[in-house]
Coordinates of C-alpha atoms and ligand atoms in Angstrom, one line a residue:
I1 CA 0.0 0.0 0.0
E2 CA 1.0 3.6 -0.7
A3 CA 1.5 6.3 1.9
R4 CA -0.5 9.4 1.6
K5 CA 2.1 12.2 1.9
T6 CA 1.4 15.6 3.2
D7 CA 3.9 18.4 3.3
L8 CA 4.1 19.7 6.9
T9 CA 7.2 21.8 6.6
G10 CA 5.1 24.9 7.0
Q11 CA 4.2 23.8 10.5
F12 CA 7.9 23.3 11.4
N13 CA 8.2 27.0 11.8
N14 CA 6.3 26.8 15.0
L15 CA 8.9 24.5 16.6
T16 CA 11.4 25.6 19.1
A17 CA 14.8 26.6 17.8
K18 CA 16.4 23.6 19.6
L19 CA 14.1 21.1 18.0
K20 CA 14.6 22.6 14.5
E21 CA 18.3 22.4 15.0
L22 CA 18.0 18.8 16.2
F23 CA 15.9 17.8 13.2
K24 CA 18.3 19.4 10.7
L25 CA 21.2 17.5 12.3
C26 CA 19.2 14.3 12.2
S27 CA 18.5 14.9 8.5
S28 CA 22.1 15.4 7.4
L29 CA 23.3 12.4 9.5
S30 CA 20.6 10.2 8.0
A31 CA 21.9 11.2 4.5
S32 CA 25.5 10.5 5.4
M33 CA 24.4 7.0 6.5
D34 CA 22.2 6.5 3.6
S35 CA 19.3 5.5 5.9
R36 CA 15.8 6.8 5.9
L37 CA 14.9 8.3 9.3
F38 CA 11.4 9.1 10.7
I39 CA 9.7 10.6 13.7
V40 CA 6.9 8.2 14.8
G41 CA 4.3 7.7 17.5
G42 CA 2.9 10.3 19.9
M43 CA 4.9 13.2 18.7
V44 CA 3.6 12.9 15.1
R45 CA 0.0 12.8 16.4
D46 CA 0.6 15.8 18.7
F47 CA 2.4 17.7 15.9
V48 CA -0.7 17.4 13.7
L49 CA -2.8 18.5 16.6
D50 CA -0.4 21.3 17.4
I51 CA 0.2 20.1 20.9
E52 CA 3.7 20.3 22.4
N53 CA 5.4 16.9 23.0
K54 CA 8.9 16.5 24.3
D55 CA 9.3 12.7 23.8
L56 CA 10.8 12.2 20.4
D57 CA 10.5 8.7 19.0
L58 CA 12.7 8.1 16.0
V59 CA 12.8 5.1 13.7
I60 CA 15.7 4.4 11.3
E61 CA 15.8 2.0 8.4
G62 CA 19.4 1.2 9.2
Q63 CA 21.8 0.8 12.0
V64 CA 20.9 2.4 15.4
E65 CA 24.2 2.7 17.2
P66 CA 26.3 4.4 14.6
F67 CA 23.6 7.0 14.0
L68 CA 23.1 7.6 17.7
A69 CA 26.8 7.8 18.4
S70 CA 27.3 10.4 15.7
L71 CA 24.3 12.4 16.8
A72 CA 25.4 12.3 20.5
K73 CA 28.9 13.5 19.4
E74 CA 27.5 16.4 17.4
L75 CA 25.2 17.4 20.3
D76 CA 28.0 16.9 22.8
V77 CA 25.8 14.7 25.1
D78 CA 25.9 11.1 26.3
Y79 CA 23.7 8.3 24.9
Q80 CA 22.5 4.9 26.1
Y81 CA 22.4 1.9 23.8
N82 CA 20.7 -1.5 24.3
D83 CA 22.4 -4.0 22.1
R84 CA 19.8 -6.8 22.6
F85 CA 16.8 -4.6 21.5
Q86 CA 18.9 -2.4 19.2
T87 CA 17.4 0.7 20.8
G88 CA 19.0 3.7 22.3
S89 CA 18.3 7.1 23.8
L90 CA 19.7 10.5 24.6
N91 CA 18.6 13.7 26.2
Y92 CA 18.9 17.1 24.6
Y93 CA 17.7 20.1 26.6
D94 CA 14.1 19.3 27.5
Y95 CA 13.8 16.6 24.9
T96 CA 14.1 12.8 25.3
L97 CA 15.0 11.1 22.1
D98 CA 14.5 7.4 21.6
L99 CA 15.8 5.7 18.5
A100 CA 14.9 2.2 17.3
Q101 CA 15.4 0.2 14.1
A102 CA 12.3 -0.1 11.9
R103 CA 10.9 -3.5 12.6
S104 CA 7.9 -5.7 12.1
E105 CA 6.2 -7.6 14.9
Y106 CA 4.3 -10.8 14.6
Y107 CA 2.2 -12.4 17.4
P108 CA 2.6 -16.3 17.4
T109 CA -0.4 -16.6 19.8
P110 CA -2.8 -14.0 21.2
G111 CA -1.4 -12.0 24.0
S112 CA 2.1 -13.5 23.8
L113 CA 5.3 -11.5 23.2
P114 CA 5.7 -10.7 19.6
E115 CA 8.4 -12.0 17.3
V116 CA 10.4 -9.2 15.9
E117 CA 12.5 -8.7 12.8
S118 CA 13.9 -5.7 11.0
A119 CA 11.7 -4.2 8.3
G120 CA 10.8 -1.0 6.6
I121 CA 8.7 2.0 7.9
L122 CA 5.4 0.5 6.6
E123 CA 5.7 -2.6 8.8
D124 CA 7.0 -0.6 11.7
L125 CA 3.8 1.6 11.6
F126 CA 1.6 -1.4 11.0
R127 CA 2.6 -3.0 14.4
R128 CA 1.3 0.1 16.2
D129 CA -1.9 0.5 18.2
F130 CA -4.1 3.1 16.6
T131 CA -4.2 5.0 13.3
V132 CA -3.5 8.3 15.0
N133 CA -0.4 6.8 16.5
A134 CA 0.7 5.1 13.3
M135 CA 2.0 7.9 11.2
A136 CA 5.5 9.1 10.6
I137 CA 7.2 12.3 9.6
A138 CA 10.3 11.9 7.3
L139 CA 13.5 13.5 8.5
F140 CA 15.8 12.5 5.6
P141 CA 16.6 15.3 3.1
E142 CA 14.6 14.2 0.1
E143 CA 11.3 14.3 1.9
F144 CA 12.1 16.3 5.0
G145 CA 8.9 17.3 6.8
Y146 CA 6.6 15.0 4.9
L147 CA 3.9 13.1 6.8
Y148 CA 3.7 9.4 5.9
D149 CA 0.2 8.2 6.5
Y150 CA -0.7 4.7 5.4
F151 CA -3.9 4.1 7.5
N152 CA -5.8 7.3 7.3
G153 CA -4.6 8.6 10.7
Y154 CA -4.6 12.2 9.5
Q155 CA -8.3 12.0 8.6
D156 CA -9.0 10.2 11.9
I157 CA -7.4 13.1 13.8
K158 CA -9.5 15.6 11.9
N159 CA -12.6 13.4 12.8
E160 CA -11.5 13.0 16.4
T161 CA -11.6 9.2 16.1
V162 CA -9.7 6.4 17.7
R163 CA -9.5 3.5 15.3
A164 CA -7.5 0.3 15.4
L165 CA -5.3 -0.7 12.6
H166 CA -6.8 -4.2 12.0
R167 CA -9.3 -6.7 13.4
F168 CA -6.7 -8.7 15.4
S169 CA -5.2 -5.8 17.2
F170 CA -6.7 -6.4 20.6
L171 CA -6.3 -10.1 20.5
D172 CA -2.6 -9.7 19.7
D173 CA -2.2 -7.3 22.6
P174 CA -5.2 -6.7 24.9
T175 CA -3.4 -3.9 26.8
R176 CA -4.1 -1.8 23.7
I177 CA -7.7 -1.5 25.0
I178 CA -6.4 0.4 28.0
R179 CA -4.1 2.5 25.8
G180 CA -7.1 3.3 23.6
I181 CA -9.1 4.5 26.6
K182 CA -6.3 6.7 27.6
L183 CA -6.0 8.1 24.1
S184 CA -9.7 8.8 23.8
L185 CA -9.8 10.5 27.2
S186 CA -6.7 12.5 26.8
L187 CA -7.7 13.9 23.4
D188 CA -11.5 13.8 23.9
F189 CA -11.8 11.5 20.8
N190 CA -14.5 8.9 20.2
F191 CA -13.9 5.3 19.4
E192 CA -14.8 4.3 15.8
E193 CA -17.7 1.9 16.1
E194 CA -16.0 -1.2 14.8
T195 CA -13.0 -0.5 17.0
E196 CA -15.2 -0.4 20.1
N197 CA -16.9 -3.6 19.0
L198 CA -13.5 -5.3 18.6
M199 CA -12.5 -4.1 22.1
Q200 CA -15.7 -5.5 23.6
E201 CA -15.3 -8.8 21.7
A202 CA -11.7 -9.2 23.0
L203 CA -12.8 -8.5 26.6
N204 CA -15.7 -10.9 26.3
R205 CA -13.6 -13.7 24.8
G206 CA -11.3 -13.7 27.7
E207 CA -8.5 -16.0 26.5
F208 CA -5.6 -13.9 27.7
T209 CA -3.3 -16.8 28.3
G210 CA 0.1 -15.3 27.4
L211 CA -0.7 -11.9 28.7
S212 CA 1.6 -10.3 31.3
L213 CA -0.6 -9.3 34.3
N214 CA 2.0 -6.7 35.3
R215 CA 1.8 -5.0 31.9
V216 CA -1.9 -4.8 32.4
L217 CA -1.5 -3.4 35.9
R218 CA 1.0 -0.8 34.7
E219 CA -1.4 0.5 32.0
L220 CA -4.3 0.4 34.5
K221 CA -2.3 2.4 37.1
D222 CA -1.4 4.9 34.4
L223 CA -5.0 5.2 33.4
F224 CA -6.1 5.8 36.9
Y225 CA -3.2 8.1 37.7
R226 CA -4.0 10.3 34.7
F227 CA -7.8 10.1 34.5
H228 CA -9.2 9.3 37.9
D229 CA -10.9 12.7 38.0
N230 CA -12.4 12.5 34.5
S231 CA -16.1 12.1 34.9
E232 CA -16.3 9.9 31.9
L233 CA -14.0 7.2 33.4
P234 CA -16.7 5.1 35.3
G235 CA -18.9 5.0 32.2
V236 CA -16.0 4.0 30.0
L237 CA -15.0 1.2 32.5
K238 CA -18.6 0.0 32.5
K239 CA -18.6 -0.2 28.7
L240 CA -15.1 -1.6 28.5
P241 CA -14.4 -3.4 31.8
V242 CA -10.6 -3.7 31.3
V243 CA -10.1 -5.2 34.8
K244 CA -11.3 -8.3 33.1
L245 CA -7.7 -8.5 31.7
L246 CA -6.5 -9.2 35.3
D247 CA -9.4 -11.5 36.1
F248 CA -12.1 -12.6 33.7
S249 CA -14.8 -12.9 36.4
F250 CA -14.6 -9.2 37.0
E251 CA -17.6 -7.0 36.3
F252 CA -18.1 -3.3 36.4
T253 CA -21.7 -3.1 37.5
E254 CA -24.2 -0.4 38.3
K255 CA -23.3 -1.0 42.0
T256 CA -19.6 -0.3 41.2
C257 CA -20.7 3.0 39.6
R258 CA -22.6 3.9 42.7
D259 CA -19.7 3.0 45.0
W260 CA -17.4 5.1 42.8
K261 CA -19.7 8.1 43.1
R262 CA -20.0 7.8 46.9
L263 CA -16.2 7.4 47.1
E264 CA -15.8 10.6 45.2
E265 CA -18.1 12.4 47.7
S266 CA -16.1 11.0 50.6
L267 CA -12.8 12.0 48.9
A268 CA -14.1 15.5 48.4
Y269 CA -15.2 15.6 52.1
L270 CA -11.8 14.6 53.3
D271 CA -10.1 16.9 50.9
S272 CA -12.1 19.7 52.4
K273 CA -10.6 18.7 55.8
D274 CA -7.1 19.3 54.3
Y275 CA -6.2 15.7 53.9
N276 CA -3.8 15.0 51.2
I277 CA -5.1 11.8 49.6
K278 CA -3.9 9.8 46.7
E279 CA -7.3 9.6 45.1
W280 CA -6.3 7.5 42.1
E281 CA -4.9 4.8 44.4
V282 CA -8.1 4.6 46.5
K283 CA -10.2 4.3 43.3
L284 CA -7.9 1.6 42.0
V285 CA -8.3 -0.3 45.3
L286 CA -12.0 0.1 45.0
L287 CA -11.8 -1.6 41.7
L288 CA -9.4 -4.3 42.7
R289 CA -11.0 -5.3 46.0
N290 CA -12.6 -8.4 44.6
L291 CA -9.6 -9.7 42.8
P292 CA -8.9 -13.3 43.8
G293 CA -5.9 -13.9 46.0
G294 CA -4.3 -16.0 43.4
I295 CA -4.2 -13.1 40.9
R296 CA -3.2 -10.6 43.6
S297 CA -0.1 -12.6 44.5
K298 CA 1.0 -12.5 40.8
I299 CA 1.0 -8.8 40.4
N300 CA 3.4 -6.2 41.7
L301 CA 1.3 -4.1 44.0
T302 CA 3.1 -1.6 46.3
N303 CA 3.0 -2.2 50.1
K304 CA 0.6 0.7 50.4
E305 CA -1.7 -0.8 47.8
E306 CA -1.6 -4.2 49.5
Q307 CA -2.4 -2.5 52.8
L308 CA -5.3 -0.6 51.4
L309 CA -6.7 -3.8 49.7
N310 CA -6.5 -5.6 53.0
F311 CA -8.2 -2.7 54.7
I312 CA -11.1 -2.5 52.3
N313 CA -11.6 -6.3 52.3
R314 CA -11.8 -6.3 56.1
L315 CA -13.6 -3.1 56.5
P316 CA -16.4 -4.4 58.8
E317 CA -14.1 -6.0 61.3
N318 CA -11.6 -3.1 61.1
T319 CA -14.2 -0.5 61.8
E320 CA -15.8 -2.6 64.6
N321 CA -12.5 -2.7 66.3
I322 CA -11.7 1.0 65.9
F323 CA -15.1 2.3 67.0
A324 CA -15.2 0.0 70.0
F325 CA -13.1 2.7 71.6
E326 CA -15.7 5.1 73.1
E327 CA -13.4 7.4 75.0
P328 CA -12.6 10.3 72.7
V329 CA -8.9 10.2 73.4
E330 CA -8.7 6.5 72.6
L331 CA -10.8 6.8 69.5
A332 CA -8.5 9.6 68.3
E333 CA -5.4 7.5 69.0
E334 CA -6.9 4.7 66.9
L335 CA -7.9 6.9 64.0
D336 CA -4.6 8.8 64.1
K337 CA -2.9 5.6 63.2
L338 CA -4.8 5.3 59.9
E339 CA -3.7 6.5 56.5
P340 CA -5.9 9.2 55.0
E341 CA -6.9 6.8 52.3
E342 CA -8.3 4.4 54.9
L343 CA -10.3 7.2 56.5
A344 CA -11.8 7.9 53.1
L345 CA -12.8 4.2 52.7
I346 CA -14.5 4.2 56.2
H347 CA -16.3 7.4 55.4
C348 CA -17.5 6.0 52.1
F349 CA -18.6 2.5 53.2
K350 CA -20.0 3.4 56.6
E351 CA -22.5 5.8 55.2
D352 CA -25.5 6.6 57.4
S353 CA -24.1 4.8 60.3
Y354 CA -23.1 5.6 63.9
H355 CA -19.5 4.9 62.7
R356 CA -19.6 7.7 60.1
S357 CA -20.8 10.2 62.7
R358 CA -18.0 9.2 65.0
L359 CA -15.6 9.5 62.2
E360 CA -16.9 13.0 61.4
F361 CA -16.6 13.9 65.1
Y362 CA -13.0 12.9 64.9
L363 CA -12.3 14.8 61.6
N364 CA -14.1 18.0 62.8
E365 CA -13.0 18.1 66.4
L366 CA -10.9 15.5 68.0
R367 CA -8.0 15.5 65.5
N368 CA -7.5 19.2 66.0
I369 CA -7.1 18.9 69.7
E370 CA -3.6 19.4 71.1
I371 CA -2.4 19.9 74.6
E372 CA -0.3 22.8 75.3
I373 CA 2.1 21.3 77.8
D374 CA 5.0 18.8 77.2
G375 CA 7.5 16.8 79.2
N376 CA 9.7 19.8 79.8
D377 CA 6.9 21.5 81.7
L378 CA 6.6 18.5 83.9
I379 CA 10.3 18.5 84.7
D380 CA 10.1 22.2 85.5
L381 CA 7.3 21.3 87.9
G382 CA 9.8 19.0 89.7
L383 CA 9.1 15.5 88.1
K384 CA 12.2 13.4 87.4
P385 CA 12.6 12.2 83.9
G386 CA 11.1 8.7 83.5
P387 CA 8.0 6.8 82.4
E388 CA 5.7 8.9 84.6
I389 CA 6.1 11.7 82.1
R390 CA 4.2 9.8 79.4
E391 CA 1.6 8.6 81.8
I392 CA 0.8 12.0 83.2
L393 CA 0.7 13.6 79.7
A394 CA -1.7 10.8 78.6
K395 CA -4.0 11.6 81.5
V396 CA -3.9 15.3 80.7
R397 CA -4.6 14.6 77.1
K398 CA -7.6 12.4 78.0
R399 CA -9.2 15.2 80.0
R400 CA -8.5 17.6 77.3
Y401 CA -10.2 15.4 74.7
Q402 CA -13.2 15.2 77.0
G403 CA -13.6 18.9 76.4
R404 CA -12.2 20.1 79.7
I405 CA -9.0 22.0 80.7
K406 CA -8.9 24.0 77.5
D407 CA -6.1 26.4 78.3
R408 CA -2.4 25.9 79.2
E409 CA -2.9 27.1 82.8
S410 CA -5.5 24.6 83.7
Q411 CA -3.5 21.8 82.0
L412 CA -0.5 22.8 84.2
E413 CA -2.8 22.8 87.2
L414 CA -3.9 19.3 86.6
A415 CA -0.3 18.2 85.9
R416 CA 0.8 19.6 89.3
K417 CA -2.0 17.6 91.0
L418 CA -1.0 14.4 89.2
I419 CA 2.7 14.8 90.0
K420 CA 1.8 15.2 93.7
E421 CA -0.1 11.9 93.6
Y422 CA 2.8 10.2 91.9
Q423 CA 5.2 11.5 94.5
K424 CA 3.2 10.3 97.4
Ligands
ATP501 P1 1.9 9.7 25.2 O1 2.1 10.9 24.4 O2 0.6 9.6 25.9 O3 3.1 9.2 26.0 P2 2.6 7.8 23.1 O4 1.7 7.5 21.9 O5 3.9 8.6 22.8 O6 1.6 8.6 24.0 P3 4.1 5.6 24.2 O7 3.6 4.7 25.3 O8 5.3 6.5 24.4 O9 2.8 6.5 23.9 O10 4.3 4.8 22.9 C1 4.9 5.3 21.7 C2 4.3 4.7 20.5 O11 4.5 3.3 20.5 C3 2.8 4.9 20.4 O12 2.4 6.1 19.8 C4 2.4 3.6 19.6 O13 2.5 3.9 18.2 C5 3.4 2.6 20.0 N1 2.9 1.7 21.0 C6 3.1 1.7 22.3 N2 2.6 0.7 23.0 C7 2.0 -0.1 22.0 C8 1.3 -1.3 22.0 N3 1.0 -2.0 23.2 N4 0.9 -1.8 20.8 C9 1.1 -1.2 19.7 N5 1.8 0.0 19.6 C10 2.2 0.5 20.7

């Protein structure tokens, strides 16, 4: 098939001086090595959209290392080269440049790692995920600044459409479904109808045998990190329940949508109390809470994520234990131990209960209570350093939490009395 070629050199004028200089240099080096060189991937898409992108992906129809070494020398920077994958990178001012050899990929079985061999630009673009990501801009002198578009990506950008390159795309690599969601949310593009059907078919089929669960998790985390606040996300997850890629039994139901909404209200409430919460992590945990233990043990969750999953899965017992403490000071001590994310989960799932009102009492009042005396004050009052200091301060704190002895004077007064009792 033939590439549709569009002259984009006019738009090159908008680029920064550094980037123009870099492209010119790439162009003359590619000529001296007699290899065609292209910009590919996200930067091409963003270039057409006139969005700045500082990640420069280059593909060469030729040897990677000699090109990269000469480029690095001209720019007077270091470079990294990976001999096994024949890829390399360097940094130049704000820009990260990645260079790879043009290659084709072939998936022996769905979801498995592809077999790779060197090829031309057409094959290299054909292995990519969506048409808008599968265009190239030539950087070699003969066609410098020309867009190479084999799959109608340019028109899809104009139509704000996310379209897969072929029918087997999501069977070959189901993580592309998550990538597609990110793409459509970040650009506010719609899925082409057939593409959405193919995504749903792949998710319903569920034979993800060779698929790396940790790759799925990485894409999921990135999705949540970047788009947890996007009001369209729950609807998209309902339509395209990508957590199925971790465990096929997973569903995103009406109930999950309602939980999500309530959680957002609780997160907003805690946010208004000046808690700094990792919202994306709490939402991820909400989604992963029913993941079977067998799957959980195979994916690389952080300790914090493990802790939150355990907490949400044992929420009834955990809250019973915490709220068994009736004394304000003891309740405060228990709740002080929790992560803000755990407080949000209690708030969300203990809706309309006595527990929630106790939690709000803590958030609004108890947690702001401090006593205004410390160990040094007790020593000044004649107490010898030792374990009594902690005990006396605890008693003062307890009274303070009960709403009495509000000022420093009355706290000192109580301390004096307690010291006398200890010294008897
Ligand atoms: P962003 O600007 O959001 O980082 P990007 O498109 O540059 O987006 P990368 O993850 O850096 O995203 O990937 C670079 C390019 O590699 C993509 O544009 C796409 O063409 C290709 N690509 C990445 N992952 C896949 C995949 N799983 N399947 C097919 N092509 C992929």
